[in-house]
Coordinates of C-alpha atoms and ligand atoms in Angstrom, one line a residue:
Chain R
M21 CA 67.1 38.1 114.8
K22 CA 65.3 40.6 117.1
W23 CA 64.4 43.9 116.2
T24 CA 66.7 45.4 118.3
E25 CA 69.6 43.4 116.7
F26 CA 68.5 43.9 113.4
F27 CA 69.0 47.7 113.5
T28 CA 71.8 47.9 115.7
S29 CA 74.3 46.1 113.9
S30 CA 76.8 47.9 111.7
V31 CA 74.7 47.2 108.8
G32 CA 71.6 48.0 110.7
K33 CA 72.7 51.4 112.0
K34 CA 73.2 52.3 108.1
L35 CA 69.4 51.0 107.5
V36 CA 68.4 53.3 110.2
M37 CA 70.2 56.3 108.5
A38 CA 68.9 55.2 105.1
L39 CA 65.3 54.9 106.2
T40 CA 65.3 58.3 108.0
G41 CA 67.2 59.8 105.2
L42 CA 64.7 58.7 102.6
F43 CA 61.9 59.9 104.7
L44 CA 63.6 63.4 105.2
I45 CA 63.9 63.4 101.2
S46 CA 60.0 62.9 100.9
F47 CA 59.6 65.7 103.5
L48 CA 61.9 68.0 101.1
V49 CA 59.5 67.1 98.0
V50 CA 56.7 68.7 100.2
H51 CA 58.6 71.7 101.5
V52 CA 59.8 72.7 98.4
G53 CA 56.7 72.4 96.5
L54 CA 54.7 74.0 99.1
N55 CA 57.2 77.0 99.3
S56 CA 57.6 77.3 95.6
C57 CA 54.0 78.7 95.8
I58 CA 55.6 82.0 96.6
F59 CA 56.9 82.3 93.1
N60 CA 53.5 83.0 92.2
D61 CA 54.4 86.5 93.3
L62 CA 56.9 87.1 90.5
E63 CA 56.4 89.4 87.7
W64 CA 55.9 86.8 85.4
F65 CA 52.8 85.3 87.1
D66 CA 50.7 87.2 89.5
P67 CA 52.5 90.2 91.2
N68 CA 49.5 91.0 93.0
D69 CA 49.6 87.6 94.9
N70 CA 51.6 89.1 97.8
G71 CA 52.0 85.5 99.3
R72 CA 48.3 84.7 99.0
M73 CA 48.9 81.2 97.4
F74 CA 51.6 80.4 99.6
N75 CA 49.7 81.4 102.9
K76 CA 46.9 79.4 101.8
A77 CA 48.9 76.5 101.3
A78 CA 50.9 76.8 104.5
H79 CA 47.4 77.3 106.2
F80 CA 46.2 74.0 105.0
M81 CA 49.4 72.4 106.3
G82 CA 48.9 73.7 109.4
S83 CA 45.2 73.1 110.0
S84 CA 45.2 69.4 108.9
V85 CA 45.6 67.0 111.7
V86 CA 47.5 64.5 109.5
I87 CA 49.9 66.9 108.7
R88 CA 50.5 68.0 112.1
I89 CA 51.3 64.3 113.2
M90 CA 53.5 64.1 110.4
E91 CA 55.5 67.2 111.7
I92 CA 55.9 65.2 114.9
G93 CA 57.3 62.4 112.9
L94 CA 59.6 64.7 110.9
F95 CA 61.1 66.0 114.2
V96 CA 61.7 62.5 115.3
G97 CA 63.2 61.5 112.1
I98 CA 65.6 64.5 112.0
L99 CA 66.5 63.7 115.6
I100 CA 67.1 60.0 115.0
H101 CA 69.0 60.5 111.7
A102 CA 71.5 63.2 113.4
I103 CA 71.9 61.2 116.5
Q104 CA 72.4 57.7 114.8
A105 CA 75.1 60.1 112.6
Y106 CA 76.9 61.0 115.5
V107 CA 77.0 57.5 117.3
L108 CA 78.2 56.0 113.8
Y109 CA 80.9 58.9 113.6
V110 CA 82.2 58.4 116.9
Q111 CA 82.3 54.4 116.4
N112 CA 83.7 54.4 113.1
T113 CA 86.4 56.8 113.8
S114 CA 87.5 54.9 116.9
K115 CA 88.2 51.8 114.8
R116 CA 91.7 53.3 113.7
K117 CA 93.6 54.2 116.7
I118 CA 96.7 54.8 114.8
G119 CA 96.6 56.6 111.6
Y120 CA 98.5 56.8 108.5
K121 CA 101.5 59.2 108.1
V122 CA 100.6 59.5 104.4
K123 CA 96.5 60.1 104.2
M124 CA 94.5 58.4 101.4
G125 CA 92.6 61.9 101.1
T126 CA 90.2 61.6 98.3
K127 CA 91.8 59.0 96.3
G128 CA 89.0 56.9 95.0
S129 CA 86.3 58.7 96.8
T130 CA 84.5 62.2 96.7
W131 CA 85.2 64.4 99.4
Y132 CA 81.6 65.1 100.1
S133 CA 81.1 61.1 100.7
K134 CA 83.8 61.5 103.3
S135 CA 82.1 64.7 104.8
M136 CA 78.6 63.5 105.5
T137 CA 78.9 64.2 109.2
L138 CA 80.2 67.6 108.8
L139 CA 77.6 68.6 106.1
G140 CA 75.1 67.0 108.2
T141 CA 76.1 69.2 111.4
L142 CA 76.1 72.4 108.9
L143 CA 72.5 71.0 108.1
L144 CA 71.7 70.8 111.9
L145 CA 72.6 74.1 112.5
F146 CA 71.0 75.6 109.7
L147 CA 67.6 73.6 110.7
I148 CA 67.9 75.4 114.3
M149 CA 68.2 78.9 112.7
H150 CA 65.5 78.0 110.2
I151 CA 62.9 76.5 112.8
S152 CA 63.4 79.8 114.9
H153 CA 62.9 81.8 112.1
F154 CA 59.5 80.5 110.9
W155 CA 58.3 77.3 112.7
V156 CA 58.4 78.9 116.1
P157 CA 56.6 82.1 115.4
S158 CA 54.1 80.5 113.5
R159 CA 53.3 77.4 115.7
V160 CA 54.8 78.4 119.2
T161 CA 54.8 82.0 120.1
G162 CA 51.9 82.9 117.4
T163 CA 53.6 86.2 116.9
L164 CA 52.7 86.5 113.2
D165 CA 50.3 89.2 111.6
P166 CA 46.7 87.8 110.8
V167 CA 45.6 87.8 107.3
Q168 CA 42.4 87.0 105.6
Y169 CA 41.4 85.3 102.4
G170 CA 37.6 85.0 101.8
D171 CA 36.6 82.8 104.6
T172 CA 40.1 81.6 105.6
H173 CA 41.7 83.2 108.7
T174 CA 45.3 82.6 108.9
H175 CA 48.6 84.2 109.8
D176 CA 51.1 86.2 107.3
L177 CA 53.9 83.6 107.1
F178 CA 54.8 85.3 103.6
A179 CA 55.2 88.7 105.4
R180 CA 57.6 87.0 107.9
M181 CA 59.7 85.6 105.1
V182 CA 59.8 89.0 103.4
A183 CA 60.8 90.4 106.8
V184 CA 63.5 87.8 107.6
F185 CA 65.1 87.9 104.0
Q186 CA 65.9 91.6 104.1
N187 CA 69.0 91.1 106.0
P188 CA 71.8 90.0 103.6
W189 CA 73.7 87.9 106.1
I190 CA 70.5 85.6 106.6
V191 CA 70.2 85.4 103.1
A192 CA 74.0 84.2 103.0
L193 CA 73.4 81.8 105.6
Y194 CA 70.3 80.1 104.0
V195 CA 72.3 79.9 100.7
A196 CA 75.1 78.3 102.6
G197 CA 72.5 75.9 104.1
C198 CA 71.1 75.1 100.6
I199 CA 74.6 74.3 99.4
S200 CA 75.5 72.0 102.3
L201 CA 72.1 70.4 101.5
G202 CA 73.0 70.0 97.9
W203 CA 76.4 68.0 98.7
H204 CA 74.8 65.9 101.5
L205 CA 72.2 65.0 99.1
L206 CA 74.5 64.2 96.2
H207 CA 76.1 61.5 98.2
G208 CA 73.0 60.6 100.5
F209 CA 70.3 60.1 97.9
Q210 CA 72.0 57.3 95.9
A211 CA 73.7 55.8 99.1
T212 CA 70.2 55.4 100.5
F213 CA 69.4 53.0 97.6
R214 CA 72.8 51.1 97.9
T215 CA 72.1 50.7 101.7
L216 CA 68.6 49.6 101.2
G217 CA 70.0 46.7 98.9
V218 CA 69.7 47.9 95.3
S219 CA 72.7 46.3 93.5
N220 CA 71.4 46.0 89.9
K221 CA 73.4 48.3 88.1
K222 CA 70.8 49.9 85.9
Y223 CA 68.6 50.9 88.9
L224 CA 71.8 52.3 90.5
V225 CA 72.1 54.3 87.3
M226 CA 68.7 55.8 87.7
A227 CA 69.2 56.3 91.5
N228 CA 72.7 58.3 90.6
S229 CA 70.9 60.4 87.9
A230 CA 67.8 61.1 90.1
G231 CA 70.1 62.1 92.8
L232 CA 72.2 64.3 90.7
I233 CA 68.9 66.1 89.7
F234 CA 67.2 66.1 92.8
S235 CA 70.5 67.4 94.7
I236 CA 70.7 70.3 92.4
L237 CA 67.2 71.2 91.6
V238 CA 65.8 71.2 95.3
P239 CA 68.7 73.2 96.9
V240 CA 68.6 75.7 94.1
L241 CA 64.7 76.3 94.3
F242 CA 65.3 76.8 98.2
A243 CA 68.0 79.1 97.7
L244 CA 66.1 81.0 94.9
M245 CA 63.4 81.9 97.8
P246 CA 65.5 84.1 100.1
I247 CA 67.7 85.5 97.0
S248 CA 64.6 86.4 95.2
I249 CA 62.8 88.1 98.3
Y250 CA 66.2 90.0 98.9
L251 CA 66.4 91.3 95.4
G252 CA 62.9 92.4 95.4
W253 CA 61.5 90.1 92.8
I254 CA 59.0 88.9 95.2
G255 CA 57.3 90.7 98.2
Chain M
M20 CA 109.3 50.5 78.7
E21 CA 113.0 51.4 78.7
H22 CA 115.1 49.7 81.9
Y23 CA 116.5 52.2 84.2
I24 CA 118.3 52.2 87.6
M25 CA 117.3 54.2 90.4
N26 CA 118.3 55.3 94.0
L27 CA 115.4 55.9 96.5
T28 CA 114.9 56.9 100.1
L29 CA 112.5 54.8 102.0
K30 CA 110.6 55.7 105.2
V31 CA 109.5 52.6 106.4
W32 CA 107.3 51.7 109.8
K33 CA 109.5 49.6 112.3
Q34 CA 107.8 47.9 115.1
K35 CA 109.4 45.4 117.2
N36 CA 106.5 43.7 118.5
P37 CA 102.4 44.3 119.1
A38 CA 103.0 45.7 122.5
S39 CA 106.0 48.1 121.5
N40 CA 105.5 51.8 119.9
G41 CA 106.7 51.6 116.3
K42 CA 108.4 54.5 114.4
F43 CA 109.2 55.3 111.0
E44 CA 112.9 54.5 110.2
T45 CA 114.8 56.1 106.7
Y46 CA 116.6 53.8 104.7
Q47 CA 118.7 54.7 101.4
V48 CA 118.6 52.1 98.5
K49 CA 120.9 52.1 95.7
N50 CA 120.9 50.4 92.1
I51 CA 117.3 49.5 91.9
S52 CA 116.0 48.1 88.6
S53 CA 113.0 49.5 87.2
E54 CA 112.1 45.7 86.3
M55 CA 112.1 44.7 90.0
S56 CA 108.9 44.3 91.8
L57 CA 108.4 46.5 95.2
L58 CA 108.9 43.3 97.4
E59 CA 112.1 42.5 95.5
M60 CA 113.4 46.1 96.2
F61 CA 112.8 45.1 99.9
D62 CA 114.6 41.9 99.4
V63 CA 117.6 43.9 98.4
L64 CA 117.3 46.1 101.1
N65 CA 117.0 43.5 103.8
E66 CA 120.1 41.6 102.3
Q67 CA 121.8 44.8 103.0
L68 CA 120.3 45.2 106.5
I69 CA 121.5 41.8 107.5
S70 CA 124.9 41.9 106.0
E71 CA 125.2 45.3 108.2
G72 CA 124.1 43.4 111.0
N73 CA 120.7 45.2 111.4
D74 CA 117.3 44.0 111.9
P75 CA 115.6 43.4 108.3
I76 CA 112.1 44.7 107.5
A77 CA 109.4 42.1 108.5
F78 CA 106.6 42.1 105.7
D79 CA 104.1 39.5 104.5
H80 CA 104.4 37.8 101.1
D81 CA 103.8 34.5 99.8
C82 CA 102.9 33.9 96.1
R83 CA 104.1 37.0 94.7
E84 CA 101.9 36.7 91.7
G85 CA 98.7 38.5 93.0
I86 CA 96.7 35.4 94.2
C87 CA 97.5 34.9 97.9
G88 CA 96.7 38.5 99.2
A89 CA 99.5 38.4 101.9
C90 CA 101.7 41.5 100.8
S91 CA 99.8 43.8 102.6
M92 CA 101.9 47.2 102.3
Y93 CA 100.3 50.9 102.4
V94 CA 102.6 52.5 99.8
N95 CA 102.7 56.3 99.5
G96 CA 99.2 56.9 100.9
R97 CA 97.3 53.9 98.9
P98 CA 96.9 50.2 100.0
H99 CA 98.9 48.3 97.4
G100 CA 100.6 51.4 96.1
P101 CA 99.7 53.6 93.2
W102 CA 98.8 51.1 90.5
H103 CA 95.2 50.1 90.0
G104 CA 93.9 46.6 90.2
T105 CA 97.3 45.2 91.4
T106 CA 98.8 43.8 94.7
T107 CA 102.0 45.2 96.2
C108 CA 103.7 42.1 94.6
Q109 CA 102.9 43.0 91.4
L110 CA 103.7 46.8 91.7
H111 CA 106.9 47.0 89.8
M112 CA 109.5 49.7 90.6
R113 CA 108.8 51.4 87.2
A114 CA 106.1 53.0 89.0
F115 CA 108.8 55.3 90.6
K116 CA 111.6 57.5 89.6
D117 CA 115.0 58.1 90.5
G118 CA 115.3 60.1 93.8
D119 CA 111.8 59.2 94.9
T120 CA 110.9 58.7 98.6
I121 CA 108.6 56.1 99.1
V122 CA 106.6 55.8 102.7
V123 CA 105.7 52.2 103.4
E124 CA 103.3 51.7 106.3
P125 CA 101.3 48.6 107.5
W126 CA 97.3 48.3 107.2
R127 CA 96.0 50.3 109.9
A128 CA 92.8 49.4 111.8
N129 CA 92.2 48.2 115.4
A130 CA 91.1 45.0 113.9
F131 CA 94.4 44.3 112.3
P132 CA 96.9 44.9 114.9
V133 CA 100.5 45.2 114.1
I134 CA 102.6 41.8 114.6
K135 CA 105.9 43.4 113.6
D136 CA 106.9 46.1 111.1
L137 CA 104.5 45.6 107.8
V138 CA 103.1 42.4 109.1
V139 CA 99.6 42.7 110.7
D140 CA 97.4 40.1 112.1
R141 CA 94.6 39.4 109.8
T142 CA 93.0 36.4 111.6
A143 CA 89.8 38.5 111.9
F144 CA 89.0 37.6 108.4
D145 CA 89.5 34.0 109.1
R146 CA 87.1 34.1 111.9
I147 CA 84.7 35.7 109.8
I148 CA 85.0 33.2 107.2
Q149 CA 84.6 30.5 109.9
A150 CA 81.3 32.2 110.8
G151 CA 79.6 31.5 107.8
G152 CA 81.6 32.0 104.7
Y153 CA 81.3 28.5 103.6
I154 CA 78.8 25.8 102.4
S155 CA 78.3 22.9 104.5
V156 CA 78.6 19.4 102.7
N157 CA 78.1 17.1 105.7
T158 CA 78.8 13.6 104.2
G159 CA 80.7 12.0 101.3
N160 CA 82.8 13.7 98.6
A161 CA 82.0 17.4 97.7
V162 CA 79.6 17.3 95.0
D163 CA 80.7 17.9 91.4
G164 CA 80.0 21.6 91.0
N165 CA 79.4 21.2 87.2
T166 CA 76.2 18.7 87.8
I167 CA 74.0 21.8 88.7
P168 CA 73.2 24.1 86.2
I169 CA 73.9 27.7 86.9
E170 CA 72.6 30.8 84.9
K171 CA 75.7 32.5 83.1
E172 CA 74.8 35.9 84.5
K173 CA 74.9 34.6 87.9
A174 CA 78.1 32.4 87.5
D175 CA 79.7 35.5 86.4
K176 CA 79.0 37.7 88.9
A177 CA 79.8 35.0 91.7
F178 CA 83.1 34.1 89.9
A179 CA 83.9 38.1 89.9
A180 CA 83.1 38.2 93.7
A181 CA 85.1 34.9 94.4
A182 CA 88.2 36.5 93.0
C183 CA 88.6 38.2 96.4
I184 CA 91.9 37.4 98.0
G185 CA 91.1 38.4 101.6
C186 CA 94.2 41.0 101.4
G187 CA 92.5 43.5 103.5
A188 CA 93.3 46.5 101.2
C189 CA 89.5 47.6 101.6
V190 CA 89.7 47.8 105.5
A191 CA 93.1 49.7 105.1
A192 CA 91.7 52.2 102.6
C193 CA 88.2 52.7 104.5
K194 CA 87.9 55.7 106.6
N195 CA 85.7 53.6 108.9
S196 CA 87.8 50.5 108.8
S197 CA 84.9 48.8 107.4
A198 CA 85.4 45.3 106.2
L199 CA 82.3 45.3 104.2
L200 CA 83.5 44.7 100.8
F201 CA 85.5 41.7 101.8
V202 CA 82.4 40.2 103.7
A203 CA 80.0 41.3 100.7
A204 CA 82.5 39.7 98.2
K205 CA 82.2 36.3 100.2
V206 CA 78.2 36.7 100.9
S207 CA 78.0 37.5 97.2
H208 CA 79.9 34.7 95.8
L209 CA 78.0 32.1 97.7
A210 CA 74.4 33.8 97.8
L211 CA 74.6 33.9 93.9
L212 CA 75.3 30.0 93.7
P213 CA 72.9 27.3 94.2
Q214 CA 75.3 25.4 96.3
G215 CA 75.2 28.4 98.7
D216 CA 71.5 28.8 98.6
P217 CA 70.3 26.9 101.4
E218 CA 72.3 28.6 104.0
R219 CA 72.3 32.3 102.6
R220 CA 69.8 33.7 105.0
T221 CA 72.0 32.7 108.3
R222 CA 75.3 33.1 106.6
V223 CA 75.0 36.7 106.1
L224 CA 73.7 37.4 109.6
S225 CA 76.4 35.1 111.2
M226 CA 79.3 36.9 109.2
V227 CA 77.8 40.5 109.9
A228 CA 77.8 39.5 113.6
Q229 CA 81.5 38.3 113.6
M230 CA 82.3 41.3 111.5
D231 CA 80.9 43.5 114.3
K232 CA 82.7 41.7 117.0
E233 CA 86.0 41.9 115.5
G234 CA 85.9 45.6 115.6
F235 CA 85.4 46.9 112.1
G236 CA 83.4 50.0 111.2
S237 CA 80.4 50.5 109.2
C238 CA 80.0 51.4 105.5
T239 CA 79.1 54.6 104.3
F240 CA 79.9 54.0 100.5
T241 CA 82.7 56.3 100.0
Q242 CA 83.9 53.7 97.7
A243 CA 87.4 53.9 98.6
C244 CA 87.6 50.3 99.0
E245 CA 86.8 49.5 95.3
A246 CA 89.2 52.0 94.2
V247 CA 91.9 50.3 95.9
C248 CA 90.9 46.6 95.6
P249 CA 93.4 44.5 93.7
K250 CA 90.7 42.3 92.3
E251 CA 88.4 45.2 91.5
I252 CA 85.6 43.7 93.7
S253 CA 82.5 46.0 93.0
V254 CA 80.7 47.8 95.8
T255 CA 77.4 46.5 94.5
N256 CA 78.2 43.5 96.1
I257 CA 77.9 45.5 99.3
S258 CA 74.5 46.5 98.1
R259 CA 73.7 42.7 97.6
L260 CA 75.0 42.1 101.1
N261 CA 72.5 44.6 102.6
A262 CA 69.6 42.9 100.7
E263 CA 70.8 39.5 102.0
Y264 CA 70.9 40.9 105.6
I265 CA 67.4 42.6 105.3
A266 CA 65.7 39.4 103.8
G267 CA 67.7 37.4 106.5
G268 CA 67.2 39.5 109.4
L269 CA 63.6 40.1 108.9
G270 CA 62.9 36.4 108.3
S271 CA 65.1 34.8 111.0
D272 CA 64.1 34.3 114.8
K273 CA 67.6 33.2 115.8
D274 CA 69.8 35.3 118.1
Y275 CA 73.2 36.4 116.3
G276 CA 74.8 37.6 119.4
H277 CA 75.4 41.2 118.4
Q278 CA 76.4 43.0 121.4
Ligands
HEM311 C1 67.1 67.9 105.3 C2 67.7 67.3 106.1 C3 68.7 65.9 105.7 C4 68.3 65.0 104.6 C5 67.3 65.3 103.5 C6 69.1 64.0 104.8 C7 69.4 62.9 103.9 C8 70.3 62.0 104.0 C9 70.2 60.7 103.2 C10 69.4 60.4 102.0 C11 71.4 59.9 103.7 C12 71.8 58.6 103.1 C13 71.8 57.5 104.0 C14 72.5 56.6 103.6 O1 73.7 56.5 103.6 O2 72.2 55.0 103.2 C15 72.0 60.7 104.7 C16 73.1 60.2 105.2 C17 73.6 61.0 106.5 N1 73.2 61.9 107.0 FE1 71.6 63.2 106.5 N2 70.0 64.2 105.9 C18 69.6 65.4 106.7 C19 70.2 65.8 107.5 C20 71.0 65.4 108.5 C21 71.6 66.1 109.5 C22 70.9 67.2 110.2 C23 72.6 65.5 109.8 C24 73.2 65.5 111.3 C25 74.5 65.0 111.7 C26 72.9 64.2 108.9 C27 74.0 63.5 108.9 C28 74.1 62.4 108.1 C29 75.1 61.4 108.1 C30 76.5 61.3 108.9 C31 74.9 60.6 107.1 C32 75.6 59.2 106.9 C33 76.5 59.2 105.5 C34 76.7 57.9 104.8 O3 76.7 56.9 106.0 O4 77.0 57.7 103.8 N3 71.8 64.5 107.9 N4 71.3 61.9 105.1
SF4_312 S1 87.5 42.8 98.6 FE1 89.5 43.3 97.4 S2 90.5 44.5 98.8 FE2 89.3 43.6 100.1 S3 90.0 41.7 101.0 FE3 89.1 41.0 99.0 S4 90.5 41.5 97.4 FE4 91.2 42.4 99.1
FES313 S1 102.2 38.0 97.7 FE1 100.5 36.8 97.2 S2 99.4 38.5 96.4 FE2 101.1 39.3 96.6

């Protein structure tokens, strides 16, 4: 079987979704871990941090060649994941030209497993806004304020965060993005393992449980970032 | 459960032939016993229609005991009706109350075109089986299955998968019209057994290729198929098919003719 055939059959297309989805999950781990450095500014830890820990971590991410290459990989990954998702959506919905009078609805399945394309589209819209808020000024236009920690010259991404999250509407959009992510992951996390061939029930229980924890923990941590800044707990 | 008699309103898809546009017809049926099966209720209605000189409702059926998979009816928004783990022929009228309206539709999928009324063409499944859902025994008699020892756990899983009766409810339920539960049941059944082992790598690829040619969609694990399957085939079989596909696809040089 040729590679093209391997990845373009109905099963192969799902392998592409699963592999890119898994890659995006691994990115989320890094992203949520790194951004959680902003919580060091909380009263409980170091109120004088002012984003120092986060800015330094972000500087490290921006200065390493390996990470810059992975950043390109990330854009490509999201693009492939999203394009494949829409291709599948169009193909799958075309397979039943005449529908039912009485719909199945969510009998036997969850609403979010049936709404992955919608949830993904919300994520895509969110990502466009998110990238324009932070990645563009940081990496493209270079319009962020400079800041210096010892010998390290970098730009104040933390200050940008604090500025962006003063607007309650933006905060609401970020929280909505996190909620979409949670539902998307709740189905996607365990589905990835099924797609990649895990049929052993005890591993599927692990995938389901890990998926549940991941789909709550990551979006909650992400959502707490704009919320904490807006409420003045951070910044 | 107590026996009772009911009067019902039926809304049934009527379609003259594959080329014509069908529509729903409404029928009143009276004095239906709660002990009847849904198909027997249709028999009563058809007798009535014939005696009135009208066209009876065409529907598929054969064994009427849940083993042949012929009775394809989508009843009140669910393939095989409201009961779990049963076929339409096993659905009894005690599932309904006096005065209920029952909407009956054929399986809907491009790959299952309507032949007449509630009868759909499911030969796509036959062609998928012909593509690889068998073991080759090239000469002599079939070998006695019991001469080859099989681990109990595998035999049980293979048996559970082999219970698939090819009814097509999984396709009818799936939002993507995917046939993967059916194909996975067949692939699993044979892949788990020593008799199926020699051809397991090529079998899955040939069957998936045929499935795609027939115009079924791809699986997104909503699990609606498992919920409606009269034989309770588990979606873990789909994971097994995927594992077989990965192993087969990575290992094989053959061209399987995907478009
Ligand atoms: C941070 C971003 C994202 C992550 C972490 C993510 C993760 C995942 C994962 C793990 C899966 C499961 C793959 C499988 O079914 O085997 C998945 C599926 C899917 N994703 Fe995403 N995704 C992201 C963004 C998007 C975007 C932007 C879209 C845009 C359309 C999208 C649309 C879909 C669709 C339609 C599926 C298929 C669902 C299915 O087949 O069950 N995702 N995603
Ligand atoms: S898997 Fe279940 S629903 Fe699908 S054809 Fe087989 S018996 Fe019918
Ligand atoms: S008629 Fe054979 S399964 Fe229903």
